[in-house]
PDB file of C-alpha atoms and ligand atoms in Angstrom:
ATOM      1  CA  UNK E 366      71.246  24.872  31.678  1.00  0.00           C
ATOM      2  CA  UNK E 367      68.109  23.637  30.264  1.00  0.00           C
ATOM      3  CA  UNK E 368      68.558  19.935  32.168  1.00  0.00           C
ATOM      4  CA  UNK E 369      70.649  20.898  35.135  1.00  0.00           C
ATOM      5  CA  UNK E 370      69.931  18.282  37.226  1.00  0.00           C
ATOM      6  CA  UNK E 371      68.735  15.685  35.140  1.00  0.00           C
ATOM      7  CA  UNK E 372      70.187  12.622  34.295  1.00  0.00           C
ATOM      8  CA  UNK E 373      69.313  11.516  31.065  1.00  0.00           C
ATOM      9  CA  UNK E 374      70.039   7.937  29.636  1.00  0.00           C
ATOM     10  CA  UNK E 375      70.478   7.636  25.598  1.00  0.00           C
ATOM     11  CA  UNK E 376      70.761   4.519  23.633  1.00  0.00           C
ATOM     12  CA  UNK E 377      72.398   4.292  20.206  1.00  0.00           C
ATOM     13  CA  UNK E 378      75.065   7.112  21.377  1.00  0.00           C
ATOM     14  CA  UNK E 379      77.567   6.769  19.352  1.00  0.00           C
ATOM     15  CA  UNK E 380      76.963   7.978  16.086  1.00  0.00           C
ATOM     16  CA  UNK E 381      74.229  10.204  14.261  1.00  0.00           C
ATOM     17  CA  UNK E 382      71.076  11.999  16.524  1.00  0.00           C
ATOM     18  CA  UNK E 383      71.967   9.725  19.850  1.00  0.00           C
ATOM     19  CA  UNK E 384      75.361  11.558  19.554  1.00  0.00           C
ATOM     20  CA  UNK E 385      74.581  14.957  18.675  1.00  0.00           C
ATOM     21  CA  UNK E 386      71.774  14.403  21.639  1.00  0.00           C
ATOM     22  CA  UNK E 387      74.297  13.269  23.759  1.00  0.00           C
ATOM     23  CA  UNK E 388      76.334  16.773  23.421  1.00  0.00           C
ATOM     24  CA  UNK E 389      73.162  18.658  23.497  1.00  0.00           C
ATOM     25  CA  UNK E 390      72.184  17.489  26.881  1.00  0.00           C
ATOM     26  CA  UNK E 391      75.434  17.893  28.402  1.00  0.00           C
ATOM     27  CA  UNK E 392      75.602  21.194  27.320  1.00  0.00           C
ATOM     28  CA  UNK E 393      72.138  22.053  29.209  1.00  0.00           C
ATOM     29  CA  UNK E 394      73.758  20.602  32.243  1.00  0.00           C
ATOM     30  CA  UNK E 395      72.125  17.352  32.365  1.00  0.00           C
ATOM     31  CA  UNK E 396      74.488  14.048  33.300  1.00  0.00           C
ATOM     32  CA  UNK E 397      74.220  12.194  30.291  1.00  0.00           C
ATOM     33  CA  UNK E 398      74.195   8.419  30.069  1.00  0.00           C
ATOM     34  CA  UNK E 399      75.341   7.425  26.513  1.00  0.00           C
ATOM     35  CA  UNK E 400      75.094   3.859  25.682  1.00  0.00           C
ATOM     36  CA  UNK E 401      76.044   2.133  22.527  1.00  0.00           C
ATOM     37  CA  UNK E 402      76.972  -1.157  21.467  1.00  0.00           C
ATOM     38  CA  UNK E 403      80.420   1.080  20.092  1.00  0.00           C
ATOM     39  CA  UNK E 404      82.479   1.265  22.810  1.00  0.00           C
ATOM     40  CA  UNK E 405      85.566   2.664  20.452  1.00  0.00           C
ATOM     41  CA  UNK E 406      83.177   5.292  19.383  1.00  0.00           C
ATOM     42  CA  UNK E 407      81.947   5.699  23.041  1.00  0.00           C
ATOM     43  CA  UNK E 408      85.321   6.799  24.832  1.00  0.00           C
ATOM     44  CA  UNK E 409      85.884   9.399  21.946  1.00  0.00           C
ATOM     45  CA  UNK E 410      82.785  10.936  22.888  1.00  0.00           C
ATOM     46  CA  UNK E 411      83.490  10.986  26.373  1.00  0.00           C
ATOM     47  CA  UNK E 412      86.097  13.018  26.258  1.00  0.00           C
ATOM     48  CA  UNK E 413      83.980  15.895  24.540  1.00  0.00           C
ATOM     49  CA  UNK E 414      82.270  16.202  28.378  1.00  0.00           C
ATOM     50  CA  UNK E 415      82.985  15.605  32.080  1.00  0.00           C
ATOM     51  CA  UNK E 416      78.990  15.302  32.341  1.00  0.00           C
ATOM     52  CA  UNK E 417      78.876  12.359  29.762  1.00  0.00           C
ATOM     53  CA  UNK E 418      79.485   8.667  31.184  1.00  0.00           C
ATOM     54  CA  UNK E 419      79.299   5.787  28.830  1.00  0.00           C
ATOM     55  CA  UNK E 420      78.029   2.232  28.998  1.00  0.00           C
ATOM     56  CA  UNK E 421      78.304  -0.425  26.888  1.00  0.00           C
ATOM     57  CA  UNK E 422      74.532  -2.015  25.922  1.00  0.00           C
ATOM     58  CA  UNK E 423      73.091  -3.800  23.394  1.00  0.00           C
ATOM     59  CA  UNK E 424      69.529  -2.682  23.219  1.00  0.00           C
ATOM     60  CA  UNK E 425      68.422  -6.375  22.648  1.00  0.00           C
ATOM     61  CA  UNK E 426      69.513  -8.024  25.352  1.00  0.00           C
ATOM     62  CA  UNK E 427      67.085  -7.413  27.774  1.00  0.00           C
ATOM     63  CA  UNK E 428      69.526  -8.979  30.763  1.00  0.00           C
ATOM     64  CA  UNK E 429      71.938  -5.798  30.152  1.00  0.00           C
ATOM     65  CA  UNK E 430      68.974  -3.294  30.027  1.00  0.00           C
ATOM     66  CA  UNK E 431      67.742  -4.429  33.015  1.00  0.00           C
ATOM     67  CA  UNK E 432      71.502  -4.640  34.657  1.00  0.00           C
ATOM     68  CA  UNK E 433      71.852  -1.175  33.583  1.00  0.00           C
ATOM     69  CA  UNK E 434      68.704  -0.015  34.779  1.00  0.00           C
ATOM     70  CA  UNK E 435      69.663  -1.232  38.765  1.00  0.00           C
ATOM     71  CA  UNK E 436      73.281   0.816  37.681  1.00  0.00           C
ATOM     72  CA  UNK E 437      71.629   3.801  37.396  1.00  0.00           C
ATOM     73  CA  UNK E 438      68.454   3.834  39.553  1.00  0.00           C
ATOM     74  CA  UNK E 439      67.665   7.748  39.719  1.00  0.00           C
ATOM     75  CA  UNK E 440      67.105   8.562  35.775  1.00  0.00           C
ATOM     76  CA  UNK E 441      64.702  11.365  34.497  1.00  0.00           C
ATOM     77  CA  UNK E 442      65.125  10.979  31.004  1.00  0.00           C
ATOM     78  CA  UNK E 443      65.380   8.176  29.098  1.00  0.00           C
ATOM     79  CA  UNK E 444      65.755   8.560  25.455  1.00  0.00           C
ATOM     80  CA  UNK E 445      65.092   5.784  23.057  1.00  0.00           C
ATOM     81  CA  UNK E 446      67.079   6.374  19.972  1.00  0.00           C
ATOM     82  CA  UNK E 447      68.596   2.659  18.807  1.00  0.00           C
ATOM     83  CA  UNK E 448      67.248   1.987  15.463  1.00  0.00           C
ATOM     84  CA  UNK E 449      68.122  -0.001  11.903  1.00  0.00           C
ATOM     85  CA  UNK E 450      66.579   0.919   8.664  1.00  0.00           C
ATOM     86  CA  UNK E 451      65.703  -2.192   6.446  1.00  0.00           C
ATOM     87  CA  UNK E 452      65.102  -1.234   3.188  1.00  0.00           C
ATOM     88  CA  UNK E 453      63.277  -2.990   0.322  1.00  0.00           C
ATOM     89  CA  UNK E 454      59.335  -3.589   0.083  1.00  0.00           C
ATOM     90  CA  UNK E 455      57.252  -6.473   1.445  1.00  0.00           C
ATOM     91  CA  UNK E 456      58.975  -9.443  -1.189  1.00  0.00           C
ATOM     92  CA  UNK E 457      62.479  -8.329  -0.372  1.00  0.00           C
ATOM     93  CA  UNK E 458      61.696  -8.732   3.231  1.00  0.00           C
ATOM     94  CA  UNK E 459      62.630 -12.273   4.487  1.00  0.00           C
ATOM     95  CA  UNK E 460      61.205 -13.639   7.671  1.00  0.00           C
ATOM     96  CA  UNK E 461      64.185 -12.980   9.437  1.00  0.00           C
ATOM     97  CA  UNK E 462      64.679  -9.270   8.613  1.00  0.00           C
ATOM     98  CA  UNK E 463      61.040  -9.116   9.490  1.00  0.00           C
ATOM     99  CA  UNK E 464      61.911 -10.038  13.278  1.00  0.00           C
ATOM    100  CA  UNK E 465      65.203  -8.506  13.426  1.00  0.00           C
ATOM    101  CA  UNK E 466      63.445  -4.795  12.812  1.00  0.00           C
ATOM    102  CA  UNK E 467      61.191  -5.497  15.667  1.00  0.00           C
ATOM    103  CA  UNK E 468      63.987  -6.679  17.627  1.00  0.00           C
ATOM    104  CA  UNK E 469      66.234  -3.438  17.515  1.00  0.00           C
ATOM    105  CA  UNK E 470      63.636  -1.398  16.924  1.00  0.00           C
ATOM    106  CA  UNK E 471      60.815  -2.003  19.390  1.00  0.00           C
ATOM    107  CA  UNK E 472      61.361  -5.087  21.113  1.00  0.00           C
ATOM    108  CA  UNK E 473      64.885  -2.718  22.771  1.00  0.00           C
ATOM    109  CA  UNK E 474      62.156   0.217  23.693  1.00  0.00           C
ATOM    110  CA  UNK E 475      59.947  -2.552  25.404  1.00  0.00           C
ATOM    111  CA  UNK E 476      62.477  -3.871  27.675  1.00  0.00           C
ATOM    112  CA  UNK E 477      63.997  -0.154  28.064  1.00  0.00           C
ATOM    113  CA  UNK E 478      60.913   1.472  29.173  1.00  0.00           C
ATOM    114  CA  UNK E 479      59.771  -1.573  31.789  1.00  0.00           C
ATOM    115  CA  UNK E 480      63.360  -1.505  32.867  1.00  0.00           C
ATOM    116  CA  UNK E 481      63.283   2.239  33.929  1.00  0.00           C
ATOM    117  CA  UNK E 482      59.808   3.334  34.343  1.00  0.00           C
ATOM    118  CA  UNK E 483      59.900   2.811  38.038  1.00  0.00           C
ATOM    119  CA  UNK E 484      62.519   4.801  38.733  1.00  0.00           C
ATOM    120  CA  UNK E 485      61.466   7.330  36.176  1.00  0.00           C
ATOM    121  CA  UNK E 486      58.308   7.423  38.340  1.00  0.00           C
ATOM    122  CA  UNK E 487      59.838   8.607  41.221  1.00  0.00           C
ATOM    123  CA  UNK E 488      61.231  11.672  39.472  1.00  0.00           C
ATOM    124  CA  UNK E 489      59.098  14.591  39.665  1.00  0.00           C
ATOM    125  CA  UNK E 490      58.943  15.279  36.494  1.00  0.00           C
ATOM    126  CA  UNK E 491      60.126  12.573  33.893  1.00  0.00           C
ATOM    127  CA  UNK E 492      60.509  12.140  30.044  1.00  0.00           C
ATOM    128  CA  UNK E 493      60.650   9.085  27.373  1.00  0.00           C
ATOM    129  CA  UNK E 494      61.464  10.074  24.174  1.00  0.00           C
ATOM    130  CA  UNK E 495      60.987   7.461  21.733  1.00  0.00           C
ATOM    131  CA  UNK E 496      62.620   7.535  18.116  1.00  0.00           C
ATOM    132  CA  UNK E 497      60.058   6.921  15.708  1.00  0.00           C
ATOM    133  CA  UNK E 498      60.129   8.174  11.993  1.00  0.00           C
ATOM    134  CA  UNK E 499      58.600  10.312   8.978  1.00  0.00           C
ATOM    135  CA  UNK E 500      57.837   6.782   7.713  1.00  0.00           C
ATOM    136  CA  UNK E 501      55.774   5.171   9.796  1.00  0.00           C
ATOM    137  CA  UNK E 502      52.327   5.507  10.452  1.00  0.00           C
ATOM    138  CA  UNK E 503      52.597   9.048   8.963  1.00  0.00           C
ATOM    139  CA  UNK E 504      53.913   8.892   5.407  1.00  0.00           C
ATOM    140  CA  UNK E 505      54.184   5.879   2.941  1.00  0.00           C
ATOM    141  CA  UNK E 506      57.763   5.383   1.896  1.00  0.00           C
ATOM    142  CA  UNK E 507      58.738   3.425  -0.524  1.00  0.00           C
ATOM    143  CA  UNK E 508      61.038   0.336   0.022  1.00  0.00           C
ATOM    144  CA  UNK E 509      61.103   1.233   4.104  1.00  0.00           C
ATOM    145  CA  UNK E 510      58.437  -1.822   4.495  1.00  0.00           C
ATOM    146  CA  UNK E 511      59.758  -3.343   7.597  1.00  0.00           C
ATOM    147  CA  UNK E 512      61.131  -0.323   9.040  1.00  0.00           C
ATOM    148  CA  UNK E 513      57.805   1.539   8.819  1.00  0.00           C
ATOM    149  CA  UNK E 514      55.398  -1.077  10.901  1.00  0.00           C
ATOM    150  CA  UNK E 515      58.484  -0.853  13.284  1.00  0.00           C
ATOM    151  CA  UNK E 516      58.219   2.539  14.014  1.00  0.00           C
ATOM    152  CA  UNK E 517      54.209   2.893  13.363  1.00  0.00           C
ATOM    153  CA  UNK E 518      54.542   0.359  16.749  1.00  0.00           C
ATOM    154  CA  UNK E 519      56.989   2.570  18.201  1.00  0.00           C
ATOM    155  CA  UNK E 520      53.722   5.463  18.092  1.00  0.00           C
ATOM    156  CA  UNK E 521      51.320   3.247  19.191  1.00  0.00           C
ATOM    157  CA  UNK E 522      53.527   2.250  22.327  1.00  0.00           C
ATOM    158  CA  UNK E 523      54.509   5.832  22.774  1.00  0.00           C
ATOM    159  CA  UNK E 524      50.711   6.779  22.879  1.00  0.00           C
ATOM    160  CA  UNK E 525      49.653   3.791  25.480  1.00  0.00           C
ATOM    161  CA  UNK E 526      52.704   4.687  27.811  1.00  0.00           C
ATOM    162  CA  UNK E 527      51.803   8.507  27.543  1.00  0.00           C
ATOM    163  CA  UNK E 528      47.923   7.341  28.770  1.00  0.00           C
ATOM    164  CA  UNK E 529      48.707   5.470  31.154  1.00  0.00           C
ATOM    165  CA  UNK E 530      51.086   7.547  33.451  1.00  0.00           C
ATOM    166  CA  UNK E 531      49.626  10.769  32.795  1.00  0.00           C
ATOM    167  CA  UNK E 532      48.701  11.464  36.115  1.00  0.00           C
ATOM    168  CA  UNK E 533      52.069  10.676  37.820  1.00  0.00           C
ATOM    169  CA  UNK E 534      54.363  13.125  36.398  1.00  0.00           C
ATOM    170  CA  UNK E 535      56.050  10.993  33.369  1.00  0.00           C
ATOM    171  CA  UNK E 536      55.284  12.141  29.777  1.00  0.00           C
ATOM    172  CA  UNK E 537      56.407  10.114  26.796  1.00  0.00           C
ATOM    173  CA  UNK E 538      56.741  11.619  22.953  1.00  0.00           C
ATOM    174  CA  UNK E 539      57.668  10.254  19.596  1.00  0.00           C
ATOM    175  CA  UNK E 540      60.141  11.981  17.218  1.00  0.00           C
ATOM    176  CA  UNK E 541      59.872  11.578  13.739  1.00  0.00           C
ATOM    177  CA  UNK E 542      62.610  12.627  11.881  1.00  0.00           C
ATOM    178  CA  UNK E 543      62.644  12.970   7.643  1.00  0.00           C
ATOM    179  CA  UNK E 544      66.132  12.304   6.054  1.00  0.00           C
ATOM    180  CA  UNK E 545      68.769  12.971   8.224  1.00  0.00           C
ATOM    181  CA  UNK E 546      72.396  13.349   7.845  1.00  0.00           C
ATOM    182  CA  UNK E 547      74.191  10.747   9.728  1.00  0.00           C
ATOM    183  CA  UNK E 548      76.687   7.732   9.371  1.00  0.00           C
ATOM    184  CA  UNK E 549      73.933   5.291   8.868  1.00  0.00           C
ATOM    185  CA  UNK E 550      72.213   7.570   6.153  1.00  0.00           C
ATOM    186  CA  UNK E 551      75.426   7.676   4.490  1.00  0.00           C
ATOM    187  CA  UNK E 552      75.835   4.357   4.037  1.00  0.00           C
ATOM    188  CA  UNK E 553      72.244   3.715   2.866  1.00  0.00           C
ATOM    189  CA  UNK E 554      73.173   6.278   0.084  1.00  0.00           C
ATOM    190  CA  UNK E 555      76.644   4.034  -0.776  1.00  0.00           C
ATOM    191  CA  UNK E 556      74.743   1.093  -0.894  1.00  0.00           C
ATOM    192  CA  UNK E 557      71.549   1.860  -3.052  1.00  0.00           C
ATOM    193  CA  UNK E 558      74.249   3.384  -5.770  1.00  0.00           C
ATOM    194  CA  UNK E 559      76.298   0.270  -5.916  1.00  0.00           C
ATOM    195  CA  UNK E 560      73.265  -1.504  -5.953  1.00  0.00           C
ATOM    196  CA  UNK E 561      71.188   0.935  -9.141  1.00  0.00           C
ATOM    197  CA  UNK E 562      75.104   1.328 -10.747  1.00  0.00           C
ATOM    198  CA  UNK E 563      74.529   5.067 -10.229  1.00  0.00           C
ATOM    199  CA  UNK E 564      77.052   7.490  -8.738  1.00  0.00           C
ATOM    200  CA  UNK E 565      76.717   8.673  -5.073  1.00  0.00           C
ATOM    201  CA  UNK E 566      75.948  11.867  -5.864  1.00  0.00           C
ATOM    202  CA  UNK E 567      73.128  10.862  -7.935  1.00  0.00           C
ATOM    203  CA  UNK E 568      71.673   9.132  -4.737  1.00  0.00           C
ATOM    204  CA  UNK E 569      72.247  11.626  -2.662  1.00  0.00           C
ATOM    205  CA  UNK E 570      70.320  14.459  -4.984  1.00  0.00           C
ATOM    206  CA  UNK E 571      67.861  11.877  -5.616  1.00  0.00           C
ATOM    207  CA  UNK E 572      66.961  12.144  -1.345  1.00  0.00           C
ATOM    208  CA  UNK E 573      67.300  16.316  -1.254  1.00  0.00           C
ATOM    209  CA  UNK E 574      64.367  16.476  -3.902  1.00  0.00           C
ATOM    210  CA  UNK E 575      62.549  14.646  -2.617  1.00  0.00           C
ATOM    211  CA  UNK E 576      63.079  17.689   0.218  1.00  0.00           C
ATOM    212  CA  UNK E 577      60.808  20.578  -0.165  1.00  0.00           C
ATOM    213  CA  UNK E 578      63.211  22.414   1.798  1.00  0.00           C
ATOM    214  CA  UNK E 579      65.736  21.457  -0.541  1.00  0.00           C
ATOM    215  CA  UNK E 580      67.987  19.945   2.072  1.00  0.00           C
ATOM    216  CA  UNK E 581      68.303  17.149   4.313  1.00  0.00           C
ATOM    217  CA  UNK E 582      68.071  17.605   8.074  1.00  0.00           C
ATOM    218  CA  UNK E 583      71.044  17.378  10.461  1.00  0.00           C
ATOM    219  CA  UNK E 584      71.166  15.778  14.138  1.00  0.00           C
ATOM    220  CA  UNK E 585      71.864  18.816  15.985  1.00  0.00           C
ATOM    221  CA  UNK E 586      68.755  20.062  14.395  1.00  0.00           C
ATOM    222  CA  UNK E 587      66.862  16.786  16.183  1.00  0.00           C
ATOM    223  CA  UNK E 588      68.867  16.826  19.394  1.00  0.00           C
ATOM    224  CA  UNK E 589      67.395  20.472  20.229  1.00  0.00           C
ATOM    225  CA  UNK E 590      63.801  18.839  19.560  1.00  0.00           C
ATOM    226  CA  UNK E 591      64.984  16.405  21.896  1.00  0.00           C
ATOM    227  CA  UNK E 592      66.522  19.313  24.278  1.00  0.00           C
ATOM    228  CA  UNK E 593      63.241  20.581  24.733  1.00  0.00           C
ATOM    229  CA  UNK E 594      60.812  17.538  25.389  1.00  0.00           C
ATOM    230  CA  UNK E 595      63.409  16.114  27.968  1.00  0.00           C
ATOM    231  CA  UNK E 596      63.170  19.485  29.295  1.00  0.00           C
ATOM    232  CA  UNK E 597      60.510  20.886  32.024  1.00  0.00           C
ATOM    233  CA  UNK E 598      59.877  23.749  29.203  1.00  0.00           C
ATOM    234  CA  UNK E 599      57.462  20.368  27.479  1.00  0.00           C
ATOM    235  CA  UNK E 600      55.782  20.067  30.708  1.00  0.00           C
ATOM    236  CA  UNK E 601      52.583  20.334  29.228  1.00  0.00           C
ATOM    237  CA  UNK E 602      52.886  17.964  26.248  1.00  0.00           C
ATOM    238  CA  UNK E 603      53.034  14.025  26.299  1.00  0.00           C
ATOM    239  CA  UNK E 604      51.747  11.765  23.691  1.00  0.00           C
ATOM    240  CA  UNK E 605      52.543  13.967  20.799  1.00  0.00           C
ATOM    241  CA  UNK E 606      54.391  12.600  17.144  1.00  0.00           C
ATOM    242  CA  UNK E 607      56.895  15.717  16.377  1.00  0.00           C
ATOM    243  CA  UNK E 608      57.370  15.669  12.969  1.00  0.00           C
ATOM    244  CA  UNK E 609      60.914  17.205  11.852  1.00  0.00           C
ATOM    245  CA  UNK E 610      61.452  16.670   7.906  1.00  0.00           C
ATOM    246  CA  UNK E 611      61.674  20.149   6.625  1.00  0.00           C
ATOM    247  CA  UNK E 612      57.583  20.010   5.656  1.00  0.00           C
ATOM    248  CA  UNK E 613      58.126  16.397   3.844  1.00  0.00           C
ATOM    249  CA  UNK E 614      55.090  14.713   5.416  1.00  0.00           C
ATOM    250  CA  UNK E 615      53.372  18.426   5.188  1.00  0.00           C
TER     251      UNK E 615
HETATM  252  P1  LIG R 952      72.945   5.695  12.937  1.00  0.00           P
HETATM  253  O1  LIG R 952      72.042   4.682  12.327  1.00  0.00           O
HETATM  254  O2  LIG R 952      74.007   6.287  12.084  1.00  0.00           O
HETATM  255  O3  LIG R 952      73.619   5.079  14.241  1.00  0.00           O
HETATM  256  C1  LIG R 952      72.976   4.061  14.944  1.00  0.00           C
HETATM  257  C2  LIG R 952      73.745   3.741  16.216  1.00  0.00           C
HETATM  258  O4  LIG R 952      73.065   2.627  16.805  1.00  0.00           O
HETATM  259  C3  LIG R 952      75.197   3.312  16.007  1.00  0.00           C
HETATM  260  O5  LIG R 952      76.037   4.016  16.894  1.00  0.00           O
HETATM  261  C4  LIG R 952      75.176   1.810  16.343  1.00  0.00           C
HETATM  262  O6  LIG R 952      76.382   1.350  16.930  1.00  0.00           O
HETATM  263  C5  LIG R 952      74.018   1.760  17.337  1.00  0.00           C
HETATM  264  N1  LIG R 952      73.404   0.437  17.454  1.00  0.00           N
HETATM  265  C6  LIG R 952      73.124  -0.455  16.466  1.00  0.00           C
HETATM  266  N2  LIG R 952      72.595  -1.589  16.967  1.00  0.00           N
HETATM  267  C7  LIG R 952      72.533  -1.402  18.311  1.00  0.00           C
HETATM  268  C8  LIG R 952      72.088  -2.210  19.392  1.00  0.00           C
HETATM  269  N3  LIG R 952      71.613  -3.441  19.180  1.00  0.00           N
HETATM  270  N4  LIG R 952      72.152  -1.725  20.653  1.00  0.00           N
HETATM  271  C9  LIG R 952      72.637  -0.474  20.871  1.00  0.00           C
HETATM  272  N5  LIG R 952      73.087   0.349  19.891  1.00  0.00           N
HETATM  273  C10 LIG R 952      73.039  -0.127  18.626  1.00  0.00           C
HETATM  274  O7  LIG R 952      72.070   6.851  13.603  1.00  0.00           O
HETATM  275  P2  LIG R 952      70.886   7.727  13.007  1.00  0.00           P
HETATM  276  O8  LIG R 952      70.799   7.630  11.518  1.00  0.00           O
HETATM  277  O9  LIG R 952      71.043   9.052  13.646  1.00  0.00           O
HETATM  278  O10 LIG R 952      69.569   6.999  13.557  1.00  0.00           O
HETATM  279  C11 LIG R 952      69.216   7.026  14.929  1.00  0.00           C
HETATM  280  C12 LIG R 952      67.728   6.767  15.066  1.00  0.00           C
HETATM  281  O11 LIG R 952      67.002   7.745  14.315  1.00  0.00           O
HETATM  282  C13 LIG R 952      67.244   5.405  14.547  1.00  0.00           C
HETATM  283  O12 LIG R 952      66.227   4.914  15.415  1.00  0.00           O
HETATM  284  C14 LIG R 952      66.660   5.730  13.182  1.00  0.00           C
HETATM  285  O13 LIG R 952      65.664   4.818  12.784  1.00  0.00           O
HETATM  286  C15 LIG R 952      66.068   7.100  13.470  1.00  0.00           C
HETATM  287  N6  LIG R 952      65.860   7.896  12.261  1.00  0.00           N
HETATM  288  C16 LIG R 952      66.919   8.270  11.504  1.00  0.00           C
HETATM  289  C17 LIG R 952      66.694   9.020  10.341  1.00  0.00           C
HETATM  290  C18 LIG R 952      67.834   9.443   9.439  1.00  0.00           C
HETATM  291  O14 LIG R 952      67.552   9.886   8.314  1.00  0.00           O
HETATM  292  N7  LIG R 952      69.080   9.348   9.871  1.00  0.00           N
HETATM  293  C19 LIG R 952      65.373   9.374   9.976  1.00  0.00           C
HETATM  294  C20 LIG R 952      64.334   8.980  10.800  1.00  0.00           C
HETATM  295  C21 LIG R 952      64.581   8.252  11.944  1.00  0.00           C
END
């Protein structure tokens, strides 16, 4: 009971890391907020916990954030895990794919964290996790062009909110996941074979070696990262990148 009386919000719930988070949390006793812009996905989920209530959001829309945000006033955790992956390098990426990654994936944390932080600040002892990645600021990936300045921003915003409230109880942290298994990974892997004319399983070995591990990550591996810097057991740590790649960027 790691989060017993916490409640935690969590955006991009549905599928991958936001829903293995989801489970994680409700298992330490937390009341989890899972919001996704799957609501079909969403009510399966729900029934896995009588700690887990769902909400429909759209991360972009910064009139539901903020509607959401006066529907739950007393949060201690807010988790910021919405995110696309773009692929292709700078001369694939059009103008509008450009501003679409910043919308979903740091325009959303923007309105997210103004929405909440004054509630959070009330808590006496609050958490933003932000979802970053390996390939960011950290590691240069190829063909991850826009996706990489998105999440690089999503550091530099996790570092200025982490400054700023330091003295008033609320930490903020980045995660920065290598290749993880989820839906959305999945599909990258379908897509990049159709488009090289290579089988799937091709793809897919082509991601473990690049592994020094030799395998890709899974999300319950991330949600008990995130377990522990919602958690009072991170009391001590705010501003930090955790890296979790299985020693890719090492
Ligand atoms: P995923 O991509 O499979 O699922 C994403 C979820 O986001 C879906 O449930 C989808 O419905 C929801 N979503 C999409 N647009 C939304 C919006 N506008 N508002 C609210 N929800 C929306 O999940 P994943 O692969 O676990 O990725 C989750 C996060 O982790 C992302 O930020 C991603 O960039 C990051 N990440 C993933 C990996 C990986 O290898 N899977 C690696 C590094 C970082």
């Amino acid at each position: 009971m790691r989060l017993a009386n916490k409640t935690c919000i969590i955006t991009a719930a549905a599928q991958g890391i936001g829903r293995a988070t989801v489970l994680a949390f409700a298992q330490e006793g937390a009341h989890v907020i899972a919001t996704d812009i799957n609501l079909a996905a969403l009510k399966q989920l729900q029934q896995q916990s009588n700690r887990i209530e769902i909400e429909l959001l759209d991360v972009t829309q910064v009139e539901q954030v903020v509607d959401l945000a006066r529907h739950y006033p007393y949060t201690d955790v807010l988790f910021n895990c919405a995110g696309w992956v773009p692929t292709g390098n700078i001369l694939a990426c059009s103008q509008e794919q450009w501003h679409q990654a910043f919308k979903i994936n740091v325009d959303s944390m923007y309105y997210m964290i103004r929405a909440f932080l004054p509630q959070l600040l009330l808590r006496p002892s609050s958490s933003i996790i932000n979802m970053a990645s390996a390939a960011s600021s950290i590691k240069g990936v190829m063909d991850r062009f826009a996706y990489s300045a998105t999440k690089a921003a999503v550091l530099g915003m996790t570092k200025a909110i982490a400054a700023d409230y330091i003295t008033q109880g609320l930490r903020c942290n980045a995660i920065c996941p290598g290749t993880i298994d989820s839906p959305s990974l999945q599909q990258r892997i379908e897509h990049q074979a159709e488009r090289e004319h290579r089988s799937r399983e091709e793809v897919y070995q082509q991601f473990i070696s690049r592994q020094p591990m030799g395998r890709i990550g899974n999300a319950a591996e991330v949600a008990a990262l995130a377990v522990y810097l919602a958690s009072d057991e991170s009391a001590f740590t705010t501003g930090t990148f955790n890296h979790i790649d299985g020693g890719w960027t090492n």
